[in-house]
């Protein structure tokens, strides 16, 4: 198992590489995993989300326990929505309540698959080399928007807000997901604790089947869906998602008022 | 009104700029619209989709005539899904039938808004400068997948396949959409002919309201939704979408067998 992280350096550059004993061994990139020779102390670096996905494929109803609780049959093909690249934040970055939304905001602790190679119409056998590693995802949802319109479930809107896709803290390659459990705590109180082996579609099956629908690119993330124990985050609360071997992804929810102070005022960027 | 296009040059580079009288006046980029001074004959260039969106926001139920036909109330906020960047092709590129799908494939002729500046929580007044211009979109859909699973409408999957977002042929800035009609033909037979002024949310309202949900980036495209006259494309047929002042976007549907010959065989790219 290797642990991979992405950081901002003090000069504003982005560095990616393998982390061991407090040092980053820099690599060219996730899809060009060639060492540059540089070794940097992580103490001088600011952690970022461990990859920069062009898209996030987020699964619904992919755990037997949740399907049973919802009273829904398990699907025959992965059911997914897309979260945009702009929704991604890393560990310890704040989830921002949208200025326009005062309703319930919900956490979902999930395993994330990080794609390492372009992948289209690939068999289950072929995808093994396309999976770079595994990370953690908090698939945040503005729950009251989902069914606000009775004619069109608003999955992309409810899950697509800026900061609503927390990814991190690291990508672990060679990780054996089959024996691991995912634990989610809310302000330190355990809310989810489920075995990853309860998945309907395994990571390899997900990558293979989804690659029949759209081309997966290096850095893309598949959020494997959540299981039972989903709940609301009140403003100021902290959600922590842990899988032993990968680490802990913690993010707090900022109220919209605080968000405005921190820079979420209206923006139409000048052309530079 | 200016007409903007993007091309591949003979050396494989991508050039963007203003087209006039058969010549491309090259500009740095869509979000840095500064002339480079280069002027190139378009005859030596291969047209591409006129922008490279990071995401495509595709609206549902945004025309009064279609809402009336469907018997649905018009929405109070834009209803949308996301199409991935990998679904984009330009004018005259083939739509590829997915290898895994033998069902109905449907065209939807739509106006496209091209974003020129980063835009978040922007008012209707503020977005005028954020709209770079207008283009045409064929929002292709694998219609039989939409409601294949009764518990989860698969909007992103049905509309997210590679080649299922045709964009082009050009972006026109300063275009007055309010007096224009959109005409879609299937193998030369008119199937859609509707006034853009029948939209529920105007382009400025769409950009403003959607910018409350997610940050719009330069090059992103909002597909404004379609109106009545949607229908199936049989393999080999050509869909042409025309708005006077913007041009005509034509794309043919390749059968999966042809697609396989043309390079859609299973791919797991090597990292080299």
mmCIF file with all atom_site columns, C-alpha atoms in Angstrom, chain A residues 11 47 64 166:
data_model
loop_
_atom_site.group_PDB
_atom_site.id
_atom_site.type_symbol
_atom_site.label_atom_id
_atom_site.label_alt_id
_atom_site.label_comp_id
_atom_site.label_asym_id
_atom_site.label_entity_id
_atom_site.label_seq_id
_atom_site.pdbx_PDB_ins_code
_atom_site.Cartn_x
_atom_site.Cartn_y
_atom_site.Cartn_z
_atom_site.occupancy
_atom_site.B_iso_or_equiv
_atom_site.pdbx_formal_charge
_atom_site.auth_seq_id
_atom_site.auth_comp_id
_atom_site.auth_asym_id
_atom_site.auth_atom_id
_atom_site.pdbx_PDB_model_num
ATOM 1 C CA . UNK A 1 11  ? 4.862   29.465 -3.992 1.00 0.00 ? 11  UNK A CA 1
ATOM 2 C CA . UNK A 1 47  ? -3.025  19.727 1.819  1.00 0.00 ? 47  UNK A CA 1
ATOM 3 C CA . UNK A 1 64  ? -27.616 -4.107 0.342  1.00 0.00 ? 64  UNK A CA 1
ATOM 4 C CA . UNK A 1 166 ? -15.293 16.476 0.146  1.00 0.00 ? 166 UNK A CA 1
#
